Coordinates of C-alpha atoms in Angstrom, one line a residue:
Chain J
M1 CA -18.1 32.6 16.5
E2 CA -15.3 33.1 19.1
L3 CA -13.3 30.5 16.5
L4 CA -14.2 32.5 13.6
R5 CA -12.8 35.9 15.6
I6 CA -9.6 33.9 15.8
L7 CA -9.4 32.5 12.6
L8 CA -9.8 36.1 10.9
R9 CA -6.7 37.1 12.5
S10 CA -4.6 34.3 11.5
N11 CA -2.6 35.8 8.7
R12 CA -1.5 32.3 7.0
F13 CA -5.7 31.3 7.1
M14 CA -6.5 34.5 5.7
A15 CA -3.9 34.6 3.1
G16 CA -4.8 31.1 2.2
F17 CA -8.6 31.9 2.3
W18 CA -8.3 34.7 0.1
I19 CA -6.4 32.8 -2.6
V20 CA -8.7 30.1 -2.7
T21 CA -11.6 32.8 -2.9
A22 CA -9.9 34.2 -6.0
V23 CA -9.3 31.2 -7.8
L24 CA -12.9 30.0 -6.8
A25 CA -14.2 33.4 -8.4
F26 CA -12.2 32.9 -11.6
A27 CA -13.6 29.2 -12.2
L28 CA -17.1 30.1 -11.5
L29 CA -17.8 33.8 -12.7
G30 CA -15.1 33.5 -15.6
P31 CA -17.0 31.4 -18.1
T32 CA -19.8 33.9 -18.4
L33 CA -17.7 36.8 -17.7
L34 CA -14.3 36.8 -19.2
T35 CA -14.7 34.9 -22.3
D36 CA -17.5 34.5 -25.3
V37 CA -16.0 31.1 -26.5
G38 CA -16.6 27.5 -25.4
P39 CA -13.5 25.4 -24.0
F40 CA -13.7 23.0 -27.0
Q41 CA -14.2 26.0 -30.0
R42 CA -11.3 26.2 -32.2
V43 CA -10.3 29.8 -32.3
G44 CA -6.7 29.5 -34.1
G45 CA -4.0 27.3 -35.2
L46 CA -1.8 25.0 -33.4
F47 CA 0.4 26.8 -30.2
N48 CA -0.8 30.2 -31.3
P49 CA 1.3 32.6 -28.9
P50 CA -0.6 34.9 -26.5
S51 CA -2.4 37.8 -28.2
R52 CA -5.1 40.2 -28.0
D53 CA -7.6 37.5 -29.2
A54 CA -6.3 34.8 -27.3
L55 CA -4.7 35.9 -23.9
L56 CA -2.7 32.6 -23.1
G57 CA -2.5 31.5 -26.7
T58 CA -3.8 28.4 -28.4
D59 CA -3.2 24.8 -27.6
N60 CA -2.9 21.7 -30.2
F61 CA -5.7 21.8 -31.4
G62 CA -6.1 25.6 -31.5
R63 CA -8.3 26.1 -28.6
D64 CA -8.2 29.1 -26.5
V65 CA -6.2 28.3 -23.3
F66 CA -7.6 31.1 -21.2
T67 CA -11.0 29.8 -21.6
Q68 CA -9.9 26.1 -20.8
L69 CA -8.2 27.3 -18.0
M70 CA -11.2 28.8 -16.4
Y71 CA -13.4 25.7 -17.2
G72 CA -10.4 23.5 -16.2
T73 CA -10.1 25.1 -12.7
R74 CA -13.8 24.4 -12.3
T75 CA -13.8 20.8 -12.8
S76 CA -11.0 20.2 -10.7
L77 CA -12.3 22.2 -7.8
Y78 CA -15.7 20.1 -8.2
I79 CA -13.9 16.9 -8.6
G80 CA -11.8 17.8 -5.3
L81 CA -14.9 18.7 -3.4
V82 CA -17.0 16.0 -4.1
A83 CA -13.8 13.8 -3.3
G84 CA -13.3 15.5 0.0
F85 CA -17.0 15.5 0.8
V86 CA -17.1 11.3 0.0
A87 CA -13.6 10.8 1.9
T88 CA -14.7 12.7 5.0
F89 CA -17.9 11.6 5.2
I90 CA -16.7 7.8 5.1
G91 CA -13.8 8.4 7.2
V92 CA -15.7 10.2 10.0
T93 CA -18.4 7.7 9.9
I94 CA -16.1 4.8 10.6
G95 CA -13.8 6.5 12.4
T96 CA -16.2 7.8 15.1
L97 CA -17.9 4.1 15.1
A98 CA -14.6 2.5 15.6
G99 CA -13.6 5.1 18.2
Y100 CA -17.0 5.2 20.3
A101 CA -17.7 1.2 19.9
S102 CA -14.7 -0.1 21.2
G103 CA -14.0 -4.0 21.3
V104 CA -14.6 -6.2 18.5
I105 CA -15.9 -3.6 16.1
E106 CA -13.4 -1.4 16.7
E107 CA -10.7 -4.1 16.1
A108 CA -12.4 -5.1 13.1
L109 CA -13.0 -1.6 11.2
M110 CA -9.3 -0.4 12.2
G111 CA -8.0 -3.4 10.8
V112 CA -9.8 -2.9 7.5
T113 CA -8.4 0.5 7.6
N114 CA -4.9 -0.2 8.5
V115 CA -4.9 -2.8 5.6
L116 CA -6.3 -0.2 3.2
I117 CA -3.8 2.5 4.4
T118 CA -0.9 0.1 3.5
I119 CA -1.9 -0.6 -0.1
P120 CA -0.6 2.6 -2.1
P121 CA -3.7 4.6 -3.2
I122 CA -2.7 5.5 -6.7
V123 CA -2.8 1.5 -7.4
V124 CA -6.6 1.3 -6.2
L125 CA -7.3 4.8 -8.2
I126 CA -5.7 3.4 -11.4
L127 CA -7.6 -0.2 -11.1
L128 CA -11.0 1.6 -10.3
S129 CA -10.8 4.1 -12.9
V130 CA -9.6 1.7 -15.5
A131 CA -12.9 -0.3 -14.5
V132 CA -15.4 2.5 -14.5
D133 CA -16.2 3.0 -18.3
A134 CA -17.8 6.2 -18.8
R135 CA -15.9 8.5 -16.1
T136 CA -17.7 11.8 -15.5
A137 CA -16.5 14.6 -13.0
T138 CA -18.7 13.3 -10.4
T139 CA -17.7 9.7 -10.7
M140 CA -14.1 10.6 -10.8
G141 CA -14.7 12.6 -7.5
I142 CA -16.5 9.7 -5.9
I143 CA -13.8 7.2 -6.9
I144 CA -11.2 9.5 -5.3
G145 CA -13.2 9.8 -2.0
V146 CA -13.9 5.9 -1.7
T147 CA -9.9 5.7 -1.7
A148 CA -8.6 8.6 0.3
W149 CA -11.0 7.9 3.6
P150 CA -8.9 5.5 5.5
W151 CA -6.4 8.4 7.0
T152 CA -9.4 10.7 8.2
A153 CA -10.8 7.2 9.7
R154 CA -7.8 6.7 11.8
A155 CA -7.4 10.1 12.9
V156 CA -11.0 10.6 14.0
R157 CA -10.8 7.3 15.7
A158 CA -8.3 8.7 17.9
Q159 CA -9.9 11.8 18.8
T160 CA -13.1 10.1 19.4
S161 CA -11.5 7.7 22.0
S162 CA -9.9 10.7 23.8
L163 CA -13.8 12.1 23.8
R164 CA -15.2 9.3 25.1
T165 CA -13.3 9.7 28.2
R166 CA -14.6 13.2 28.9
E167 CA -16.9 14.1 32.0
H168 CA -19.9 15.1 29.8
V169 CA -20.0 12.0 27.9
A170 CA -20.0 9.9 31.3
I171 CA -23.1 12.1 32.4
A172 CA -25.0 12.0 28.9
R173 CA -24.4 8.1 29.6
I174 CA -25.9 8.1 33.0
S175 CA -28.5 10.1 31.9
G176 CA -29.5 7.3 29.5
V177 CA -28.7 8.7 26.3
G178 CA -28.5 6.6 23.3
S179 CA -25.5 5.7 21.3
L180 CA -26.5 7.4 18.0
E181 CA -27.3 10.5 20.0
M182 CA -24.5 10.3 21.9
M183 CA -22.2 10.2 19.0
L184 CA -24.0 13.1 17.3
V185 CA -24.6 15.3 19.9
E186 CA -21.9 14.8 22.6
I187 CA -18.7 13.6 20.4
L188 CA -19.1 14.9 16.9
P189 CA -19.7 18.7 17.5
Y190 CA -16.6 18.6 19.5
M191 CA -14.1 17.4 16.6
F192 CA -15.8 20.1 14.2
S193 CA -12.6 22.2 13.8
Y194 CA -10.7 19.0 13.5
I195 CA -13.2 17.4 10.9
F196 CA -13.0 20.8 8.9
M197 CA -8.9 20.7 8.9
A198 CA -9.4 16.8 7.5
F199 CA -11.8 18.0 4.7
I200 CA -9.5 21.1 3.4
L201 CA -6.7 18.1 3.2
Q202 CA -8.8 15.7 1.6
L203 CA -9.7 18.4 -0.8
T204 CA -6.4 19.0 -1.5
G205 CA -5.6 15.6 -2.0
G206 CA -8.7 14.9 -4.2
I207 CA -7.3 17.7 -6.6
L208 CA -4.1 16.5 -7.1
A209 CA -5.3 12.9 -7.4
E210 CA -7.3 13.9 -10.2
A211 CA -4.3 16.0 -11.8
T212 CA -2.3 12.2 -11.4
L213 CA -5.1 10.3 -12.9
S214 CA -5.7 12.9 -15.6
M215 CA -2.3 13.1 -16.8
L216 CA -2.0 9.3 -16.8
G217 CA -4.6 9.3 -19.1
L218 CA -7.5 8.2 -16.8
G219 CA -9.2 11.8 -16.5
P220 CA -13.2 12.7 -17.2
F221 CA -14.6 12.2 -20.7
Q222 CA -15.5 15.3 -22.7
T223 CA -14.6 17.8 -19.7
V224 CA -11.6 20.0 -19.3
S225 CA -9.9 19.7 -16.0
L226 CA -6.6 20.8 -15.1
G227 CA -5.3 17.6 -15.0
T228 CA -6.5 16.9 -18.9
L229 CA -4.8 20.1 -19.8
L230 CA -1.4 18.8 -18.6
H231 CA -2.0 15.3 -20.3
W232 CA -2.7 17.0 -23.5
S233 CA 0.3 18.9 -23.3
L234 CA 2.6 16.1 -22.5
L235 CA 1.0 14.1 -25.5
W236 CA 1.6 17.1 -27.6
E237 CA 4.8 17.8 -26.3
S238 CA 4.1 21.4 -25.8
V239 CA 6.6 21.3 -22.9
R240 CA 9.7 20.4 -25.5
V241 CA 8.2 22.6 -28.3
G242 CA 8.6 25.4 -25.9
A243 CA 5.0 26.4 -25.9
W244 CA 4.9 27.7 -22.3
W245 CA 1.4 29.4 -22.4
A246 CA 0.1 25.8 -22.9
F247 CA 1.1 24.2 -19.8
I248 CA 2.5 26.9 -17.3
P249 CA -1.1 28.1 -16.5
A250 CA -2.4 24.7 -15.4
T251 CA 0.7 23.8 -13.6
V252 CA 0.6 27.4 -11.7
F253 CA -2.9 27.1 -11.1
L254 CA -2.7 23.8 -9.4
S255 CA 0.3 24.9 -7.6
I256 CA -1.4 27.7 -6.4
T257 CA -4.8 26.2 -5.0
T258 CA -2.8 23.4 -3.2
F259 CA -0.5 26.0 -1.6
S260 CA -3.3 28.4 -0.8
L261 CA -5.3 25.1 0.9
I262 CA -2.5 23.9 2.6
L263 CA -1.8 27.7 4.0
M264 CA -5.4 27.7 5.4
N265 CA -4.8 24.1 6.9
A266 CA -1.5 25.5 8.7
G267 CA -3.2 28.4 9.8
M268 CA -6.0 26.5 11.6
D269 CA -3.7 24.1 12.8
E270 CA -1.8 26.8 14.9
I271 CA -4.8 27.9 16.3
F272 CA -6.4 24.8 17.3
N273 CA -3.4 23.2 18.5
P274 CA -1.8 25.4 20.9
T275 CA 1.2 23.2 21.5
L276 CA 2.5 24.1 17.7
R277 CA 2.9 27.6 18.6
H278 CA 6.3 28.9 19.3
T279 CA 7.0 29.6 22.8
R280 CA 10.5 31.0 22.0
Chain R
M1 CA 0.8 -15.8 24.6
L2 CA 2.7 -18.4 22.7
R3 CA 6.1 -19.7 24.2
V4 CA 8.2 -18.8 21.7
F5 CA 7.3 -15.0 22.3
R6 CA 8.1 -15.2 25.8
N7 CA 10.8 -12.6 26.6
R8 CA 11.3 -11.9 22.9
P9 CA 9.1 -8.6 22.3
Y10 CA 11.1 -8.3 19.2
L11 CA 9.8 -11.4 17.5
L12 CA 6.5 -10.8 18.7
Y13 CA 6.3 -7.1 17.3
L14 CA 7.8 -8.6 14.0
T15 CA 5.5 -11.7 13.5
R16 CA 2.7 -9.2 14.1
K17 CA 3.8 -7.0 11.4
A18 CA 4.8 -9.6 9.2
F19 CA 1.0 -11.1 9.7
W20 CA -0.5 -7.6 8.8
Y21 CA 1.5 -7.0 5.6
L22 CA 0.4 -10.5 4.6
V23 CA -3.1 -9.6 5.1
A24 CA -2.4 -6.5 3.1
F25 CA -0.6 -8.3 0.2
V26 CA -4.0 -10.9 -0.3
A27 CA -6.2 -8.0 -0.2
A28 CA -3.9 -6.0 -3.0
V29 CA -3.9 -9.3 -5.2
A30 CA -7.8 -9.7 -4.5
L31 CA -8.4 -6.0 -5.4
N32 CA -6.1 -6.3 -8.7
F33 CA -8.3 -9.5 -9.5
F34 CA -11.6 -8.2 -9.2
L35 CA -11.6 -4.8 -10.1
P36 CA -10.4 -5.3 -13.7
R37 CA -13.5 -7.7 -13.8
L38 CA -16.1 -4.8 -12.7
I39 CA -15.5 -3.7 -16.4
P40 CA -19.2 -4.6 -17.8
G41 CA -19.3 -7.7 -20.3
N42 CA -16.6 -10.4 -21.0
P43 CA -13.5 -8.2 -20.7
V44 CA -11.9 -10.5 -23.6
S45 CA -14.4 -9.4 -26.2
V46 CA -14.4 -5.8 -24.7
I47 CA -10.3 -5.7 -25.4
V48 CA -10.5 -7.6 -28.5
G49 CA -13.3 -5.4 -29.7
Q50 CA -11.6 -2.2 -28.6
M51 CA -8.3 -3.6 -30.8
S52 CA -10.1 -4.5 -33.9
A53 CA -11.0 -0.6 -34.1
G54 CA -7.4 -0.5 -35.3
A55 CA -6.5 -2.1 -38.0
V56 CA -5.6 -5.7 -36.7
E57 CA -5.9 -8.8 -38.9
S58 CA -8.4 -11.2 -38.2
A59 CA -6.1 -13.9 -37.7
T60 CA -4.4 -12.0 -35.2
L61 CA -7.6 -11.2 -33.3
E62 CA -8.4 -14.8 -33.1
R63 CA -5.0 -15.9 -31.4
L64 CA -5.3 -12.8 -29.0
Y65 CA -8.7 -14.1 -28.1
T66 CA -7.8 -17.7 -27.2
A67 CA -4.7 -16.5 -25.4
F68 CA -6.6 -14.2 -23.5
M69 CA -9.5 -16.2 -22.7
R70 CA -6.6 -19.1 -21.6
D71 CA -4.9 -16.4 -19.4
F72 CA -7.9 -14.9 -17.6
G73 CA -9.8 -18.6 -17.4
L74 CA -13.0 -17.0 -18.1
D75 CA -14.7 -20.2 -18.8
Q76 CA -13.8 -21.1 -14.9
P77 CA -16.1 -20.5 -12.0
L78 CA -14.8 -17.0 -10.0
H79 CA -13.1 -18.6 -7.3
V80 CA -11.1 -21.0 -9.6
Q81 CA -10.2 -18.0 -11.6
F82 CA -8.8 -16.3 -8.5
W83 CA -7.0 -19.1 -7.7
T84 CA -5.3 -19.5 -11.4
Y85 CA -4.6 -15.7 -11.0
L86 CA -3.0 -16.5 -7.3
T87 CA -0.7 -19.1 -8.3
G88 CA 0.1 -17.4 -11.5
V89 CA 1.5 -14.1 -9.6
L90 CA 3.5 -16.6 -7.2
Q91 CA 5.2 -18.1 -9.8
G92 CA 5.7 -14.7 -11.3
D93 CA 3.4 -15.1 -14.3
L94 CA 1.5 -12.0 -14.8
G95 CA 0.1 -12.6 -18.1
T96 CA 0.6 -11.5 -21.6
S97 CA 0.8 -7.8 -22.7
F98 CA -1.5 -6.7 -25.8
M99 CA 0.5 -3.8 -27.0
L100 CA 3.8 -5.9 -27.1
Y101 CA 2.2 -9.0 -27.9
P102 CA 3.5 -11.7 -27.4
S103 CA 5.9 -10.3 -24.7
K104 CA 5.1 -11.4 -21.1
V105 CA 3.9 -8.3 -19.0
W106 CA 6.9 -9.8 -16.4
D107 CA 9.5 -9.3 -18.9
V108 CA 8.4 -5.7 -19.8
I109 CA 8.2 -4.8 -16.3
R110 CA 11.5 -6.5 -15.1
Q111 CA 13.1 -4.3 -17.5
A112 CA 11.8 -0.8 -16.5
L113 CA 11.3 -1.8 -12.4
P114 CA 15.2 -0.8 -11.6
W115 CA 15.2 2.7 -13.2
T116 CA 12.1 3.5 -11.2
V117 CA 13.5 2.2 -8.0
A118 CA 17.1 3.5 -8.8
L119 CA 15.2 7.1 -9.1
Q120 CA 12.7 7.0 -6.3
V121 CA 14.4 5.4 -3.6
P122 CA 17.2 7.6 -3.2
A123 CA 14.9 10.6 -3.9
I124 CA 12.7 9.6 -0.9
L125 CA 15.7 8.7 1.3
V126 CA 17.8 12.3 0.4
G127 CA 14.5 14.3 0.5
W128 CA 13.7 12.6 3.8
I129 CA 17.4 12.8 5.6
V130 CA 17.7 16.7 4.3
G131 CA 13.6 17.3 5.0
N132 CA 14.2 16.3 8.9
V133 CA 17.5 18.3 9.6
L134 CA 16.4 21.2 8.2
G135 CA 13.1 20.8 10.3
A136 CA 14.7 20.4 13.4
L137 CA 16.7 23.5 12.6
A138 CA 13.9 25.8 11.9
A139 CA 12.0 24.2 15.2
Y140 CA 15.1 25.0 17.3
K141 CA 16.3 28.3 15.9
G142 CA 12.9 29.9 15.6
G143 CA 12.1 33.4 14.2
T144 CA 13.4 34.4 11.0
F145 CA 15.1 31.5 10.1
D146 CA 12.0 29.4 11.0
R147 CA 9.6 31.8 9.3
F148 CA 11.6 31.2 5.9
A149 CA 12.2 27.7 6.4
F150 CA 8.7 27.1 7.2
T151 CA 7.1 29.1 4.5
G152 CA 9.6 27.7 1.9
S153 CA 8.8 24.2 2.8
L154 CA 4.9 24.6 2.7
M155 CA 5.3 26.1 -1.0
L156 CA 7.5 23.1 -2.0
S157 CA 5.6 20.5 -0.4
S158 CA 2.4 21.7 -2.0
I159 CA 4.0 22.1 -5.7
P160 CA 2.7 19.0 -7.2
Y161 CA 5.7 16.7 -8.0
F162 CA 4.7 16.9 -11.9
C163 CA 4.1 20.5 -12.0
L164 CA 7.9 21.0 -10.7
A165 CA 8.9 18.3 -13.2
I166 CA 7.0 20.1 -15.9
I167 CA 8.8 23.4 -14.8
F168 CA 12.2 21.9 -14.7
V169 CA 11.9 20.3 -18.2
Y170 CA 11.0 23.6 -19.6
A171 CA 13.3 25.9 -17.7
F172 CA 16.6 23.6 -17.7
A173 CA 16.1 21.5 -20.7
V174 CA 14.2 23.5 -23.4
H175 CA 14.8 27.4 -22.4
W176 CA 18.3 26.9 -21.1
P177 CA 19.2 23.6 -22.8
L178 CA 21.6 22.7 -19.8
F179 CA 20.1 18.8 -19.2
P180 CA 18.5 16.5 -21.5
A181 CA 14.5 16.9 -22.0
S182 CA 13.8 13.1 -21.8
G183 CA 14.9 9.9 -21.6
G184 CA 17.4 7.8 -19.2
Y185 CA 20.0 8.0 -21.4
S186 CA 21.2 9.1 -24.7
F187 CA 20.2 7.8 -28.4
G188 CA 22.9 5.5 -29.5
Y189 CA 23.6 3.9 -26.0
F190 CA 23.0 0.9 -24.7
P191 CA 22.2 0.1 -20.9
E192 CA 25.4 -1.9 -19.8
W193 CA 28.1 -1.6 -17.0
S194 CA 30.5 1.1 -18.9
W195 CA 31.8 4.3 -17.7
A196 CA 30.6 6.3 -20.5
F197 CA 27.0 5.0 -20.0
F198 CA 26.9 5.8 -16.5
V199 CA 27.7 9.0 -16.9
D200 CA 25.3 9.6 -19.5
A201 CA 22.9 8.0 -17.4
L202 CA 23.7 10.4 -14.4
Y203 CA 23.1 13.3 -16.7
H204 CA 19.8 12.3 -17.3
Y205 CA 19.1 11.5 -14.0
A206 CA 19.9 15.0 -12.7
L207 CA 16.8 16.8 -13.1
P208 CA 14.2 14.0 -12.3
F209 CA 16.0 13.3 -9.3
L210 CA 15.8 16.9 -8.3
S211 CA 12.5 17.5 -9.1
L212 CA 11.3 14.7 -6.8
V213 CA 13.9 15.4 -3.8
L214 CA 12.6 19.0 -3.7
V215 CA 9.3 18.2 -2.8
A216 CA 9.9 15.4 -0.8
I217 CA 12.2 18.0 1.4
G218 CA 9.2 19.9 1.6
G219 CA 6.8 17.6 3.3
Q220 CA 9.4 16.2 5.8
A221 CA 10.4 19.3 6.8
I222 CA 7.0 20.5 8.0
G223 CA 6.3 17.2 9.5
M224 CA 9.9 17.0 11.7
R225 CA 9.4 20.8 12.6
E226 CA 6.0 20.3 14.1
M227 CA 7.1 17.2 16.1
A228 CA 10.2 18.8 17.1
I229 CA 8.5 22.2 18.6
Y230 CA 6.1 19.8 20.3
E231 CA 9.4 18.0 21.7
L232 CA 10.7 21.1 22.9
N233 CA 7.5 22.1 24.8
T234 CA 7.7 19.1 27.0
D235 CA 8.6 18.9 30.6
Y236 CA 11.7 16.8 30.2
V237 CA 13.3 19.4 28.4
N238 CA 12.3 22.1 30.4
Y239 CA 13.4 20.1 33.1
A240 CA 16.7 19.6 31.6
K241 CA 17.2 23.3 30.6
K242 CA 16.4 24.3 34.4
L243 CA 19.3 21.7 35.6
G244 CA 21.7 23.4 33.1
V245 CA 21.9 20.6 31.0
S246 CA 23.9 22.1 27.6
D247 CA 22.1 23.0 24.8
R248 CA 23.7 20.8 22.3
R249 CA 22.6 17.8 24.3
V250 CA 19.0 18.9 24.9
V251 CA 18.8 19.2 21.1
R252 CA 20.4 15.2 20.9
Y253 CA 17.3 14.2 23.2
V254 CA 14.9 16.2 21.5
F255 CA 16.1 15.6 17.7
R256 CA 16.1 11.5 18.8
N257 CA 12.6 11.9 20.1
A258 CA 11.0 13.7 17.4
M259 CA 12.7 11.4 14.9
L260 CA 10.6 8.4 15.8
P261 CA 7.5 9.3 14.3
Q262 CA 9.5 10.5 11.7
I263 CA 10.5 6.9 10.5
T264 CA 6.9 6.0 10.5
G265 CA 6.4 9.0 8.1
L266 CA 9.3 7.6 5.8
A267 CA 7.1 4.6 5.5
I268 CA 4.2 6.5 4.4
S269 CA 6.4 8.7 1.7
F270 CA 6.7 5.2 0.0
G271 CA 2.9 5.0 -0.4
T272 CA 1.7 8.0 -1.1
L273 CA 4.5 9.4 -3.0
I274 CA 4.7 7.1 -5.6
G275 CA 1.6 8.2 -7.6
G276 CA 3.4 11.6 -8.2
A277 CA 6.9 10.1 -8.9
L278 CA 5.1 7.8 -11.6
V279 CA 3.7 10.9 -13.3
T280 CA 7.4 12.7 -12.9
E281 CA 8.7 9.6 -14.6
A282 CA 6.0 10.1 -17.7
V283 CA 7.0 13.6 -18.0
F284 CA 10.5 13.1 -18.3
S285 CA 10.0 9.7 -20.5
Y286 CA 12.0 8.2 -17.9
P287 CA 12.4 4.6 -19.1
G288 CA 10.5 3.4 -15.7
L289 CA 7.4 1.9 -14.5
G290 CA 5.8 5.5 -14.7
S291 CA 6.5 5.7 -18.3
L292 CA 5.4 2.0 -19.1
L293 CA 1.9 2.9 -17.1
F294 CA 1.5 6.3 -19.4
T295 CA 1.7 3.8 -22.5
A296 CA -0.3 0.9 -21.3
I297 CA -3.2 3.3 -20.3
R298 CA -3.3 4.9 -23.8
Q299 CA -2.9 1.7 -25.6
V300 CA -5.6 0.1 -23.4
D301 CA -3.2 -2.8 -22.3
Y302 CA -5.0 -4.4 -19.4
P303 CA -2.7 -7.3 -18.2
M304 CA 0.3 -4.5 -18.2
I305 CA -1.6 -2.1 -16.1
Q306 CA -2.6 -4.7 -13.7
G307 CA 1.0 -6.2 -13.4
I308 CA 2.2 -2.5 -13.1
T309 CA -0.4 -2.0 -10.1
L310 CA 0.4 -5.2 -8.7
I311 CA 4.5 -4.8 -8.8
I312 CA 3.8 -1.1 -7.2
T313 CA 2.0 -2.6 -4.3
L314 CA 4.5 -5.2 -3.3
T315 CA 7.5 -2.7 -3.6
V316 CA 5.9 -0.5 -1.3
L317 CA 4.8 -3.1 1.1
L318 CA 8.2 -4.6 0.7
A319 CA 9.6 -1.0 1.7
N320 CA 7.4 -0.3 4.4
F321 CA 8.1 -3.9 5.8
L322 CA 11.9 -3.0 5.8
V323 CA 11.0 0.5 7.7
D324 CA 8.9 -1.5 10.2
I325 CA 12.1 -4.1 11.1
A326 CA 14.2 -0.9 11.2
Y327 CA 11.6 0.8 13.7
G328 CA 11.6 -2.0 15.7
F329 CA 15.2 -2.2 16.4
I330 CA 15.3 1.7 16.6
D331 CA 12.6 2.3 19.4
P332 CA 13.8 0.8 22.5
R333 CA 10.0 0.7 23.7
I334 CA 9.5 -2.4 21.3
R335 CA 12.6 -4.0 22.7
A336 CA 11.4 -3.8 26.1
G337 CA 7.8 -4.7 25.1
Q338 CA 6.3 -1.9 26.3
V339 CA 4.3 -0.9 23.2
G340 CA 1.1 -2.7 21.5
E341 CA 0.4 -2.9 17.9
R342 CA -0.1 0.3 16.0

């Protein structure tokens, strides 16, 4: 609770937090409150400019861009969340195990992690997406998550190995606490702020990875996401015909979402990492 | 320890690195081989089935089927297939393209690769250098300069590459037509070593290059600022200041020490930035690997996709290895043999 009070005082964190909340509210409540058409419903012709009927005009199929933006933001955030949870879960598990176990197990786990870090993530993402035939938003989130965990694993391992030498861990060991309980009770809780920050970064990375894959044409089927919106505008040349309403909203929403998440992260970094505060 | 490495810590460092890169290379080739084989059923009939949805003659289909069956070697057991694939790759044989049949995948990639390298390597390097100087300045000066530089960098680095690219195309090529909106050179030109072509290519280069560099600057500046602030608070800096060592000299020490992790950061950039950079190419229809990948995915050209991912991995591994070699030269602790692996 003490931590929460400090967080509430950080301007950067709060600014990021409110923007994220606004985007989230728009994506969750928008489809029921702000529109009465579906994301795939035709409401006009090819690239109608913004009007009272369609606040942000229509896209190449005559669909309402404003409605698509809400549904698209929802899908993108959902994929980012799934990816963030999967990546953080795998990363924390492997990192804690490697940091706590030491010896051969640590060597093996970190060897795998380091090799996977060297291979560019986009490559594995493309190959996996091509191999998975029916991509839903959930499968995309999982695909992104299982390729993104190595960074978290490496960072968590470093934290765990330093925590392992703390006194309270030594005392617990003398009292005969088992390995699993030790990791869950004596080590994990001390890394929560750290893990939460890693999660925010993974969430941001997940949203970006979705956009990248979708823009390349490997997006989720039968769903709108911010990435697929941009993919269509690329395929249908909306940029070159100057139909700004078809691509600027998705571009701005992607940038705003990632910016505010990174802002939150920077705010937390300053608080949990006192060495980063400027002394001058 | 082996005798060859005695008193040669740099050689030991290099051999270790080379070993790990070899492992990563084999892992990457294995992923490239196995992941497409996760496609349920016989991939060749799936592929040919998808193609027959379009209007392709049955004679052509049959020829394709035999060609791909031979390429994939699907009648062989898995480990034989993998061996065939591995020896093929090592001989530069990446199979035959579907969409540009009967062109070899490698021949198509070979034409696109120079454009990608010429666009991305300078963008990453320039972004890295400018970003580091900016980050160090922000950390040193503090105050208003720092606040503006930091927030600006944060903003730049959180704009996805392709978003900035889209905005640039719209703003500077469509709304104000100052630069060409697409391609690597004008219609009617042909890639050759001539002055006219060079100028034309440079004109097409400007926008994609700028959109990549700006985002790269942001990310690097943030990292450097963090490192430099950390260094500025260390004991040796405080001690030097108390001794009355001149500011310029202190800054030089701080910069050099903060620089080391940033060199590792350069290696990371090559791997993580390539994804966004590929899409940037697609946005500009730049004649590199990104645009090729975009088309290959739309046309379900598996051998081409597989070839491109493999070449990207190899290029990134090679770039990382070069950075690691340089790092070994620069970090005196490695020459002295005081630092273990990773």
